[in-house]
Short mmCIF file of N, CA and C in Angstrom, two decimals:
data_model
loop_
_atom_site.label_atom_id
_atom_site.label_comp_id
_atom_site.label_asym_id
_atom_site.label_seq_id
_atom_site.Cartn_x
_atom_site.Cartn_y
_atom_site.Cartn_z
N MET A 64 0.91 -1.25 -0.11
CA MET A 64 -0.08 -0.21 0.01
C MET A 64 1.06 1.23 -0.19
N ARG A 65 1.98 1.23 0.94
CA ARG A 65 2.73 2.47 0.75
C ARG A 65 3.57 2.70 0.01
N ARG A 66 3.93 1.37 -0.96
CA ARG A 66 4.58 1.48 -2.35
C ARG A 66 3.75 2.32 -3.56
N SER A 67 2.34 1.68 -3.51
CA SER A 67 1.44 2.55 -4.49
C SER A 67 1.53 3.96 -4.15
N PHE A 68 1.10 4.29 -2.89
CA PHE A 68 1.22 5.66 -2.52
C PHE A 68 2.16 6.55 -2.83
N LEU A 69 3.25 6.13 -2.47
CA LEU A 69 4.61 7.00 -3.13
C LEU A 69 4.57 6.77 -4.63
N VAL A 70 4.35 6.18 -5.11
CA VAL A 70 4.37 5.83 -6.81
C VAL A 70 3.04 7.17 -7.35
N LEU A 71 2.07 6.82 -6.68
CA LEU A 71 0.98 7.77 -6.87
C LEU A 71 1.35 9.38 -6.74
N ALA A 72 1.90 9.79 -5.30
CA ALA A 72 2.57 10.97 -5.25
C ALA A 72 3.49 11.40 -6.24
N ALA A 73 4.46 10.75 -6.41
CA ALA A 73 5.46 10.97 -7.20
C ALA A 73 5.08 11.24 -8.69
N GLY A 74 4.02 10.64 -9.15
CA GLY A 74 3.59 10.74 -10.52
C GLY A 74 2.67 12.11 -10.73
N ILE A 75 2.12 12.81 -9.51
CA ILE A 75 1.35 13.97 -9.69
C ILE A 75 2.21 15.02 -9.68
N VAL A 76 3.52 15.20 -8.75
CA VAL A 76 4.68 15.96 -8.78
C VAL A 76 4.88 16.16 -10.25
N VAL A 77 5.63 15.19 -10.85
CA VAL A 77 5.86 14.87 -12.27
C VAL A 77 5.15 15.47 -13.11
N ALA A 78 3.80 15.20 -12.85
CA ALA A 78 2.85 16.08 -13.82
C ALA A 78 2.61 17.41 -13.46
N ALA A 79 2.90 17.70 -12.58
CA ALA A 79 2.64 19.21 -12.40
C ALA A 79 3.54 19.82 -12.89
N PHE A 80 5.26 19.45 -12.93
CA PHE A 80 6.28 20.03 -13.30
C PHE A 80 5.80 20.38 -14.75
N ALA A 81 5.41 18.97 -15.27
CA ALA A 81 5.20 18.79 -16.86
C ALA A 81 4.42 19.94 -17.21
N ALA A 82 3.39 20.38 -16.53
CA ALA A 82 2.25 21.24 -16.95
C ALA A 82 2.68 22.80 -16.81
N MET A 83 3.88 23.11 -16.12
CA MET A 83 4.24 24.30 -16.24
C MET A 83 4.69 24.80 -17.45
N PRO A 84 4.43 26.10 -17.44
CA PRO A 84 4.66 26.73 -19.11
C PRO A 84 6.37 26.68 -19.26
N PRO A 85 7.03 26.68 -20.06
CA PRO A 85 8.47 27.03 -20.38
C PRO A 85 8.76 28.60 -20.19
N ALA A 86 10.05 28.79 -19.30
CA ALA A 86 10.12 29.93 -19.11
C ALA A 86 10.77 30.71 -20.44
N ALA A 87 10.06 32.16 -20.88
CA ALA A 87 10.28 32.71 -21.99
C ALA A 87 11.66 33.20 -21.92
N ALA A 88 12.11 33.31 -23.20
CA ALA A 88 13.57 33.26 -23.47
C ALA A 88 13.64 35.09 -23.18
N THR A 89 14.72 35.83 -23.05
CA THR A 89 14.95 36.88 -23.09
C THR A 89 15.32 37.63 -24.41
N PRO A 90 14.17 38.32 -25.31
CA PRO A 90 14.79 38.83 -26.45
C PRO A 90 16.15 39.41 -26.55
N PRO A 91 16.97 39.63 -27.52
CA PRO A 91 18.08 40.37 -27.69
C PRO A 91 17.52 42.12 -28.01
N PRO A 92 18.24 42.57 -27.39
CA PRO A 92 18.17 43.97 -27.45
C PRO A 92 18.00 44.73 -29.19
N ALA A 93 16.93 45.35 -29.31
CA ALA A 93 16.84 45.71 -30.76
C ALA A 93 17.76 46.60 -31.06
N LYS A 94 18.34 46.91 -32.24
CA LYS A 94 19.26 48.00 -32.76
C LYS A 94 18.05 49.16 -32.66
N SER A 95 19.02 50.02 -32.15
CA SER A 95 18.48 51.32 -32.22
C SER A 95 18.00 52.01 -33.23
N SER A 96 16.82 52.72 -33.76
CA SER A 96 16.48 53.42 -34.67
C SER A 96 16.43 54.72 -34.15
N CYS A 97 17.09 55.51 -33.40
CA CYS A 97 16.44 56.72 -32.82
C CYS A 97 17.78 57.68 -32.64
N VAL A 98 17.45 58.98 -32.62
CA VAL A 98 18.51 59.82 -32.61
C VAL A 98 18.21 60.68 -31.54
N GLY A 99 18.93 60.81 -30.59
CA GLY A 99 19.08 61.87 -29.35
C GLY A 99 19.20 63.13 -29.86
N LEU A 100 18.24 64.09 -28.80
CA LEU A 100 18.08 65.45 -29.60
C LEU A 100 18.39 66.33 -28.04
N VAL A 101 19.46 67.31 -27.60
CA VAL A 101 19.11 68.12 -26.85
C VAL A 101 19.40 69.58 -27.07
N VAL A 102 18.44 70.42 -26.61
CA VAL A 102 18.44 71.68 -26.97
C VAL A 102 18.40 72.47 -25.43
N ASP A 103 19.69 73.02 -25.40
CA ASP A 103 19.92 73.78 -23.97
C ASP A 103 20.05 75.35 -24.23
N THR A 104 18.89 76.08 -23.69
CA THR A 104 18.93 77.54 -23.86
C THR A 104 20.01 78.00 -22.88
N GLY A 105 20.36 77.36 -21.87
CA GLY A 105 21.10 78.13 -20.66
C GLY A 105 20.28 78.24 -19.72
N HIS A 106 19.12 78.22 -19.49
CA HIS A 106 18.00 78.51 -18.59
C HIS A 106 17.45 77.16 -18.26
N ALA A 107 17.02 76.30 -19.72
CA ALA A 107 16.18 75.11 -19.44
C ALA A 107 16.68 74.15 -20.47
N VAL A 108 16.44 72.76 -20.18
CA VAL A 108 17.07 71.93 -21.36
C VAL A 108 16.29 71.20 -21.39
N ARG A 109 15.83 70.73 -22.95
CA ARG A 109 14.75 69.90 -23.41
C ARG A 109 15.39 69.04 -24.25
N SER A 110 14.95 67.63 -23.82
CA SER A 110 15.55 65.97 -24.61
C SER A 110 14.65 65.41 -24.97
N THR A 111 14.92 64.80 -26.12
CA THR A 111 14.02 63.85 -26.62
C THR A 111 14.40 62.79 -27.71
N CYS A 112 14.01 61.75 -27.97
CA CYS A 112 14.68 60.73 -28.55
C CYS A 112 13.79 60.86 -29.98
N VAL A 113 14.21 60.88 -31.29
CA VAL A 113 13.47 61.21 -32.42
C VAL A 113 13.75 59.82 -33.34
N PRO A 114 12.76 59.49 -33.94
CA PRO A 114 12.90 58.22 -34.95
C PRO A 114 13.44 58.76 -36.08
N PHE A 115 14.60 57.65 -35.97
CA PHE A 115 15.53 57.86 -37.12
C PHE A 115 15.07 57.60 -38.66
N LYS A 116 15.23 58.63 -39.53
CA LYS A 116 14.84 58.59 -40.84
C LYS A 116 16.18 58.71 -41.70
N ALA A 117 16.90 57.95 -42.89
CA ALA A 117 18.01 58.06 -43.44
C ALA A 117 17.85 59.36 -44.12
N GLY A 118 18.82 59.72 -44.21
CA GLY A 118 18.78 61.59 -45.20
C GLY A 118 18.21 62.53 -44.38
N MET A 119 17.71 62.34 -43.10
CA MET A 119 17.23 63.43 -42.19
C MET A 119 18.46 64.22 -42.00
N THR A 120 18.20 65.51 -42.24
CA THR A 120 19.39 66.78 -41.59
C THR A 120 19.22 66.82 -40.07
N GLY A 121 20.08 67.88 -39.24
CA GLY A 121 20.01 68.28 -38.16
C GLY A 121 18.51 69.25 -37.93
N GLN A 122 18.76 70.23 -38.80
CA GLN A 122 17.59 70.98 -38.81
C GLN A 122 16.21 70.13 -39.14
N GLN A 123 16.26 68.90 -40.10
CA GLN A 123 14.85 68.46 -40.33
C GLN A 123 14.83 67.60 -38.48
N LEU A 124 15.77 67.10 -37.99
CA LEU A 124 15.59 66.51 -36.68
C LEU A 124 14.72 67.53 -35.80
N LEU A 125 15.43 68.50 -35.54
CA LEU A 125 15.13 69.96 -34.71
C LEU A 125 13.41 69.89 -35.10
N GLN A 126 12.70 70.19 -36.52
CA GLN A 126 11.34 70.30 -36.64
C GLN A 126 10.59 68.89 -36.65
N LYS A 127 11.14 68.04 -36.42
CA LYS A 127 10.47 66.67 -36.38
C LYS A 127 10.25 66.48 -35.00
N ALA A 128 11.06 66.81 -34.29
CA ALA A 128 10.78 67.06 -32.82
C ALA A 128 9.89 68.03 -32.22
N GLY A 129 9.39 68.59 -33.02
CA GLY A 129 8.38 69.75 -32.42
C GLY A 129 8.87 71.11 -32.18
N HIS A 130 10.34 71.38 -32.31
CA HIS A 130 10.67 72.70 -32.27
C HIS A 130 10.56 73.82 -33.35
N SER A 131 10.15 74.86 -32.91
CA SER A 131 9.93 76.01 -34.12
C SER A 131 11.20 76.51 -34.19
N LEU A 132 11.33 77.11 -35.39
CA LEU A 132 12.94 77.62 -35.77
C LEU A 132 12.69 79.12 -36.57
N ALA A 133 13.81 79.84 -36.37
CA ALA A 133 13.61 81.10 -37.01
C ALA A 133 15.12 81.43 -37.80
N PHE A 134 15.36 81.71 -38.61
CA PHE A 134 17.04 81.92 -39.59
C PHE A 134 17.33 83.65 -39.77
N GLY A 135 18.71 83.50 -39.73
CA GLY A 135 19.13 84.62 -39.83
C GLY A 135 20.70 84.66 -40.50
N ASP A 136 20.45 85.13 -41.98
CA ASP A 136 21.85 85.05 -42.59
C ASP A 136 21.95 83.54 -42.86
N GLY A 137 20.96 82.70 -43.09
CA GLY A 137 21.15 81.31 -43.33
C GLY A 137 21.24 80.26 -42.08
N PHE A 138 21.22 80.90 -41.03
CA PHE A 138 21.75 80.08 -39.79
C PHE A 138 20.21 80.16 -38.97
N VAL A 139 20.39 79.16 -37.67
CA VAL A 139 19.46 79.31 -36.66
C VAL A 139 19.68 80.31 -36.08
N CYS A 140 18.96 81.12 -35.73
CA CYS A 140 19.08 82.15 -34.67
C CYS A 140 18.17 81.99 -33.60
N GLN A 141 16.83 81.11 -33.48
CA GLN A 141 16.01 81.16 -32.74
C GLN A 141 15.40 79.72 -32.65
N ILE A 142 15.45 79.23 -31.36
CA ILE A 142 14.51 77.67 -31.16
C ILE A 142 13.64 77.95 -30.17
N ASP A 143 12.41 77.62 -30.70
CA ASP A 143 11.16 77.93 -29.77
C ASP A 143 11.09 79.22 -29.45
N GLY A 144 11.29 80.10 -29.81
CA GLY A 144 11.45 81.69 -29.73
C GLY A 144 12.44 82.02 -28.72
N PHE A 145 13.32 81.51 -28.55
CA PHE A 145 14.81 81.78 -27.99
C PHE A 145 16.21 82.12 -28.95
N PRO A 146 16.75 83.13 -28.76
CA PRO A 146 16.23 84.29 -27.54
C PRO A 146 15.28 85.16 -28.08
N ALA A 147 14.72 86.11 -27.65
CA ALA A 147 13.60 86.99 -27.86
C ALA A 147 14.10 87.88 -29.03
N ARG A 148 15.21 87.84 -29.49
CA ARG A 148 15.40 88.73 -30.74
C ARG A 148 16.23 87.63 -31.75
N CYS A 149 15.83 87.54 -33.17
CA CYS A 149 16.43 86.96 -33.60
C CYS A 149 17.70 87.36 -34.41
N HIS A 150 18.79 87.11 -33.40
CA HIS A 150 20.29 88.17 -33.90
C HIS A 150 21.51 87.20 -33.39
N SER A 151 22.37 87.12 -34.33
CA SER A 151 23.42 86.03 -33.90
C SER A 151 24.59 87.04 -34.13
N ASP A 152 25.54 87.12 -33.14
CA ASP A 152 26.74 87.44 -33.64
C ASP A 152 28.05 86.65 -32.94
N LYS A 153 29.08 86.95 -32.80
CA LYS A 153 30.37 86.10 -32.55
C LYS A 153 30.28 85.65 -31.17
N THR A 154 29.52 86.05 -30.29
CA THR A 154 29.59 85.51 -28.85
C THR A 154 28.01 85.38 -28.66
N HIS A 155 27.21 85.50 -29.41
CA HIS A 155 25.75 85.21 -29.26
C HIS A 155 25.02 84.42 -30.28
N TYR A 156 24.79 83.28 -30.11
CA TYR A 156 24.51 81.99 -31.12
C TYR A 156 23.91 80.94 -30.76
N TRP A 157 23.39 79.92 -31.54
CA TRP A 157 23.17 78.50 -30.96
C TRP A 157 24.37 77.98 -32.24
N SER A 158 24.98 77.45 -30.79
CA SER A 158 26.21 76.22 -31.01
C SER A 158 25.22 74.75 -31.66
N TYR A 159 26.22 73.96 -32.45
CA TYR A 159 25.44 72.93 -32.72
C TYR A 159 26.83 71.55 -32.75
N TYR A 160 26.16 70.64 -31.44
CA TYR A 160 27.08 69.72 -31.39
C TYR A 160 26.76 68.32 -31.76
N LEU A 161 27.58 67.39 -31.95
CA LEU A 161 27.32 66.05 -32.30
C LEU A 161 27.84 64.91 -31.15
N ARG A 162 27.34 64.12 -31.00
CA ARG A 162 27.80 62.97 -29.92
C ARG A 162 27.91 61.66 -30.60
N ALA A 163 28.67 60.73 -30.88
CA ALA A 163 28.75 59.69 -30.95
C ALA A 163 28.15 58.67 -30.36
N PRO A 164 27.46 57.46 -31.20
CA PRO A 164 26.58 56.45 -30.43
C PRO A 164 27.31 56.14 -29.14
N HIS A 165 26.58 55.67 -27.94
CA HIS A 165 27.60 55.42 -26.63
C HIS A 165 28.45 56.28 -26.35
N ALA A 166 29.13 57.33 -26.66
CA ALA A 166 30.01 58.29 -26.16
C ALA A 166 29.67 58.55 -24.77
N ALA A 167 30.46 59.24 -24.21
CA ALA A 167 30.40 59.64 -22.61
C ALA A 167 29.45 60.66 -22.84
N ALA A 168 28.87 61.16 -21.66
CA ALA A 168 28.04 62.62 -21.96
C ALA A 168 28.25 63.45 -22.29
N ASN A 169 29.83 64.02 -22.09
CA ASN A 169 30.14 65.23 -22.33
C ASN A 169 31.23 65.10 -23.46
N LYS A 170 31.05 64.07 -24.24
CA LYS A 170 31.97 63.91 -25.30
C LYS A 170 31.39 64.77 -26.72
N TRP A 171 31.19 65.88 -26.58
CA TRP A 171 30.50 66.69 -27.99
C TRP A 171 31.65 66.79 -28.66
N THR A 172 31.18 67.16 -30.04
CA THR A 172 32.12 67.19 -30.96
C THR A 172 31.21 68.41 -32.02
N TYR A 173 31.94 69.77 -31.84
CA TYR A 173 31.16 70.74 -32.84
C TYR A 173 31.21 70.78 -34.29
N SER A 174 29.93 70.68 -34.68
CA SER A 174 29.43 70.47 -35.92
C SER A 174 30.17 71.13 -36.96
N ALA A 175 30.98 70.61 -38.20
CA ALA A 175 31.71 71.74 -38.93
C ALA A 175 30.92 71.61 -40.02
N LYS A 176 29.55 71.45 -40.12
CA LYS A 176 28.58 71.56 -41.08
C LYS A 176 26.97 72.53 -40.71
N GLY A 177 26.49 73.17 -41.53
CA GLY A 177 25.31 73.92 -40.94
C GLY A 177 24.03 72.54 -41.00
N ALA A 178 23.24 72.95 -39.78
CA ALA A 178 21.93 72.11 -39.54
C ALA A 178 21.43 71.51 -40.80
N ASN A 179 21.67 72.29 -41.90
CA ASN A 179 20.72 71.93 -42.85
C ASN A 179 21.27 71.27 -43.83
N VAL A 180 22.69 70.72 -43.58
CA VAL A 180 23.51 70.10 -44.42
C VAL A 180 23.90 68.75 -43.53
N GLU A 181 24.01 68.80 -42.39
CA GLU A 181 24.55 67.78 -41.61
C GLU A 181 23.55 66.44 -41.61
N LYS A 182 23.98 65.23 -41.96
CA LYS A 182 22.94 64.15 -41.98
C LYS A 182 23.25 63.46 -40.62
N VAL A 183 22.06 63.12 -39.98
CA VAL A 183 21.66 62.39 -38.77
C VAL A 183 22.54 61.26 -38.82
N ARG A 184 22.65 60.43 -37.46
CA ARG A 184 23.09 59.08 -37.59
C ARG A 184 22.22 58.22 -36.69
N ALA A 185 21.72 56.87 -36.83
CA ALA A 185 21.03 56.64 -35.76
C ALA A 185 21.83 56.01 -34.46
N GLY A 186 21.38 56.46 -33.31
CA GLY A 186 22.03 56.02 -32.19
C GLY A 186 22.60 57.34 -31.81
N GLU A 187 22.88 58.30 -32.70
CA GLU A 187 23.48 59.23 -32.19
C GLU A 187 23.05 60.47 -31.06
N THR A 188 23.45 61.51 -30.63
CA THR A 188 22.80 62.47 -30.08
C THR A 188 23.41 63.87 -30.36
N GLU A 189 22.31 64.58 -31.13
CA GLU A 189 22.78 65.98 -31.33
C GLU A 189 22.01 66.99 -30.14
N GLY A 190 23.08 68.10 -30.14
CA GLY A 190 22.78 68.90 -29.45
C GLY A 190 23.00 70.47 -29.56
N TRP A 191 22.02 71.28 -29.09
CA TRP A 191 22.41 72.86 -29.22
C TRP A 191 22.30 73.50 -28.28
N ALA A 192 23.23 74.55 -28.15
CA ALA A 192 23.56 74.91 -27.03
C ALA A 192 23.61 76.52 -27.28
N TYR A 193 22.87 77.33 -26.42
CA TYR A 193 23.22 78.96 -26.73
C TYR A 193 23.99 79.23 -26.20
N VAL A 194 24.70 79.98 -26.68
CA VAL A 194 26.04 80.71 -26.31
C VAL A 194 25.61 82.13 -26.38
N ASP A 195 25.69 82.77 -24.67
CA ASP A 195 25.39 83.77 -24.45
C ASP A 195 26.43 84.55 -23.79
N GLY A 196 27.64 84.84 -24.59
CA GLY A 196 28.94 85.57 -24.30
C GLY A 196 30.10 84.66 -24.03
N LYS A 197 29.71 83.24 -24.10
CA LYS A 197 30.73 82.55 -23.52
C LYS A 197 30.49 80.93 -24.04
N ASP A 198 31.41 80.32 -24.41
CA ASP A 198 31.24 78.85 -25.10
C ASP A 198 30.95 77.86 -24.58
N ARG A 199 30.03 77.28 -24.53
CA ARG A 199 29.71 76.10 -23.75
C ARG A 199 28.97 74.92 -24.43
N THR A 200 29.07 73.66 -24.05
CA THR A 200 28.39 72.75 -24.66
C THR A 200 26.98 72.36 -24.25
N PRO A 201 26.23 71.43 -24.77
CA PRO A 201 24.87 71.26 -23.83
C PRO A 201 24.93 70.37 -22.62
N LYS A 202 24.02 70.68 -21.81
CA LYS A 202 24.34 70.09 -20.72
C LYS A 202 23.38 68.57 -21.09
N ALA A 203 23.83 67.53 -20.62
CA ALA A 203 23.01 66.59 -21.39
C ALA A 203 22.56 65.41 -20.14
N PRO A 204 21.67 64.54 -20.31
CA PRO A 204 21.01 63.62 -19.46
C PRO A 204 22.01 62.93 -18.86
N ALA A 205 21.78 62.15 -17.70
CA ALA A 205 22.60 61.44 -17.12
C ALA A 205 23.21 60.18 -17.84
N TYR A 206 22.34 59.59 -18.98
CA TYR A 206 22.54 58.49 -19.93
C TYR A 206 23.55 59.01 -20.81
N ALA A 207 24.51 58.05 -21.13
CA ALA A 207 25.43 58.63 -22.28
C ALA A 207 24.70 58.58 -23.77
N THR A 208 23.82 58.06 -24.15
CA THR A 208 22.81 58.80 -24.95
C THR A 208 21.73 58.62 -24.79
N LEU A 209 20.58 59.03 -25.25
CA LEU A 209 19.15 59.38 -25.22
C LEU A 209 18.58 57.93 -25.70
N VAL A 210 19.17 57.33 -26.56
CA VAL A 210 18.63 56.19 -26.87
C VAL A 210 18.85 55.15 -25.87
N GLU A 211 19.71 54.78 -25.02
CA GLU A 211 19.69 54.09 -23.85
C GLU A 211 18.94 54.51 -22.70
N ALA A 212 18.53 55.84 -22.66
CA ALA A 212 17.47 56.43 -21.74
C ALA A 212 16.20 55.87 -22.31
N ALA A 213 16.08 55.65 -23.46
CA ALA A 213 14.34 55.17 -24.21
C ALA A 213 14.43 53.71 -23.80
N ARG A 214 15.34 53.29 -24.06
CA ARG A 214 15.36 51.74 -24.00
C ARG A 214 15.25 51.17 -22.06
N SER A 215 15.81 51.83 -21.29
CA SER A 215 15.68 51.53 -19.86
C SER A 215 14.19 51.21 -19.55
N THR A 216 14.07 50.60 -18.51
CA THR A 216 12.70 50.31 -18.12
C THR A 216 12.98 49.65 -16.61
N PRO A 217 11.99 50.38 -15.64
CA PRO A 217 12.63 50.13 -14.15
C PRO A 217 11.85 48.52 -14.11
N ALA A 218 12.83 47.71 -13.39
CA ALA A 218 12.50 46.31 -12.86
C ALA A 218 11.11 45.96 -12.43
N SER A 219 10.42 46.88 -11.85
CA SER A 219 8.88 46.53 -11.43
C SER A 219 8.27 46.76 -12.85
N ALA A 220 8.36 47.58 -13.66
CA ALA A 220 7.50 47.82 -14.88
C ALA A 220 7.98 46.24 -15.70
N LYS A 221 9.05 45.54 -15.87
CA LYS A 221 9.41 44.62 -16.46
C LYS A 221 8.70 43.22 -16.08
N SER A 222 8.70 43.20 -14.49
CA SER A 222 8.34 42.16 -13.71
C SER A 222 6.61 42.27 -14.21
N ASN A 223 6.04 43.75 -14.22
CA ASN A 223 4.27 43.54 -14.36
C ASN A 223 4.32 43.12 -15.88
N ASP A 224 5.14 43.56 -16.88
CA ASP A 224 5.13 43.44 -18.01
C ASP A 224 5.04 41.72 -18.71
N ALA A 225 6.02 41.11 -18.03
CA ALA A 225 6.06 39.70 -17.94
C ALA A 225 5.02 38.90 -17.41
N SER A 226 4.44 39.17 -16.19
CA SER A 226 3.37 38.66 -15.82
C SER A 226 2.19 38.81 -16.85
N ALA A 227 2.04 39.90 -17.27
CA ALA A 227 0.59 40.31 -18.25
C ALA A 227 0.60 39.26 -19.28
N ASP A 228 2.06 38.92 -20.11
CA ASP A 228 2.20 38.17 -21.39
C ASP A 228 2.08 36.55 -21.04
N GLY A 229 2.29 36.24 -19.71
CA GLY A 229 2.26 34.82 -19.21
C GLY A 229 3.86 34.26 -18.89
N SER A 230 4.93 35.28 -19.52
CA SER A 230 6.09 34.60 -19.53
C SER A 230 6.63 34.39 -18.13
N SER A 231 6.07 34.80 -17.22
CA SER A 231 6.17 34.86 -15.55
C SER A 231 5.32 34.90 -15.03
N GLY A 232 5.38 34.69 -13.58
CA GLY A 232 4.11 34.84 -12.56
C GLY A 232 3.94 33.80 -11.77
N VAL A 233 2.99 33.56 -11.12
CA VAL A 233 2.55 32.30 -10.46
C VAL A 233 2.53 30.98 -11.12
N PRO A 234 3.22 30.16 -10.68
CA PRO A 234 3.23 28.69 -11.56
C PRO A 234 1.90 27.94 -10.89
N TRP A 235 0.83 28.25 -11.71
CA TRP A 235 -0.56 27.61 -10.68
C TRP A 235 -0.34 26.17 -10.89
N ALA A 236 0.28 25.29 -11.97
CA ALA A 236 0.30 23.98 -12.41
C ALA A 236 1.27 23.55 -10.91
N LEU A 237 2.15 24.09 -10.30
CA LEU A 237 2.94 23.49 -9.45
C LEU A 237 2.10 23.48 -8.28
N ILE A 238 1.42 24.71 -8.06
CA ILE A 238 0.56 24.97 -6.67
C ILE A 238 -0.50 23.96 -6.76
N ILE A 239 -1.15 23.66 -7.68
CA ILE A 239 -2.36 22.55 -7.71
C ILE A 239 -1.63 21.36 -7.28
N GLY A 240 -0.19 20.94 -8.21
CA GLY A 240 0.03 19.66 -7.86
C GLY A 240 0.24 19.79 -6.34
N ILE A 241 1.09 20.54 -5.64
CA ILE A 241 1.38 20.33 -4.40
C ILE A 241 0.03 20.36 -3.34
N VAL A 242 -0.77 20.97 -3.52
CA VAL A 242 -2.35 20.71 -3.08
C VAL A 242 -2.68 19.31 -2.88
N VAL A 243 -2.81 18.64 -4.21
CA VAL A 243 -3.25 17.76 -4.55
C VAL A 243 -2.23 16.67 -3.92
N LEU A 244 -1.31 16.96 -3.83
CA LEU A 244 0.13 15.70 -3.31
C LEU A 244 -0.52 15.91 -1.81
N VAL A 245 -0.58 16.94 -1.13
CA VAL A 245 -0.75 17.04 0.47
C VAL A 245 -1.92 16.40 0.61
N ALA A 246 -3.10 16.14 -0.10
CA ALA A 246 -4.41 15.81 -0.03
C ALA A 246 -4.21 14.37 0.04
N VAL A 247 -3.25 13.73 -0.89
CA VAL A 247 -2.98 12.32 -1.13
C VAL A 247 -2.46 11.73 0.51
N ILE A 248 -1.46 12.60 0.62
CA ILE A 248 -0.54 12.25 1.80
C ILE A 248 -1.71 12.32 3.01
N ALA A 249 -2.38 13.33 3.11
CA ALA A 249 -3.32 13.27 4.51
C ALA A 249 -4.19 11.91 4.49
N ALA A 250 -5.01 11.87 3.08
CA ALA A 250 -5.79 10.41 2.97
C ALA A 250 -5.32 9.10 3.31
N GLY A 251 -3.75 9.08 2.43
CA GLY A 251 -3.24 7.85 3.07
C GLY A 251 -2.75 7.54 4.65
N LEU A 252 -2.23 8.75 5.03
CA LEU A 252 -2.12 8.76 6.64
C LEU A 252 -3.60 8.31 7.23
N TRP A 253 -4.51 8.72 6.83
CA TRP A 253 -5.87 8.62 7.56
C TRP A 253 -6.15 7.33 7.70
N GLN A 254 -5.92 6.69 6.31
CA GLN A 254 -6.33 5.27 5.83
C GLN A 254 -5.44 4.36 6.94
N VAL A 255 -4.10 4.80 7.18
CA VAL A 255 -3.13 3.86 8.13
C VAL A 255 -3.67 3.95 9.41
N ARG A 256 -4.01 4.99 9.67
CA ARG A 256 -4.71 5.36 11.08
C ARG A 256 -5.77 4.39 11.30
N VAL A 257 -6.89 4.50 10.25
CA VAL A 257 -8.14 3.87 10.40
C VAL A 257 -7.96 2.54 10.55
N ARG A 258 -6.84 1.73 9.65
CA ARG A 258 -6.36 0.09 9.88
C ARG A 258 -5.78 -0.31 10.93
N ARG A 259 -4.84 0.75 11.77
CA ARG A 259 -4.20 0.33 12.96
C ARG A 259 -5.33 0.37 14.19
N ASN A 260 -6.17 1.33 14.07
CA ASN A 260 -7.10 1.25 14.97
C ASN A 260 -8.48 0.20 15.04
N ARG A 261 -8.56 -0.23 13.80
CA ARG A 261 -9.00 -1.36 13.67
C ARG A 261 -8.52 -2.75 13.99
N ALA A 262 -7.29 -2.67 13.89
CA ALA A 262 -6.29 -3.90 14.38
C ALA A 262 -6.37 -3.81 15.73
#
């Protein structure tokens, strides 16, 4: 009786584990199709990540991100109405910088081309900093690239997402198997006790 009881219990545990869904494999990170953009007036910094499109210029990137532009002598002299006067000189102008994909946050390179000519690259970050009497580079987010910031997700959110699509969460089959196993053990012990009392 005991041998058949143990065989039955083992079978229930094996069946419970077999019914559990396989663990979902972690998908490899997708290649970035985003271009980071930082606009720093000196008083406020606005950053975003714009979907990449081949052939897009730095000027088009600004406009696609929703920035309004004004021009003077062929150059950008205002972004979103800043500064109040559309005028540029040697010490007051919008400086235009580029940062390679995955470069350090402070590794900016001054663009040698105008924004209407410079072609953007997927994964890079473009930065605009208004020079008000002194040269300076844009203030950047803590992430090396805005692309990394866009890809990052809090651990709690990842956990919730995984449970929602069934890739993780409570293994109900295992719990049911354990409950059934406990019930079978309890029933077996009860039968043994009844037989002993009769004897």
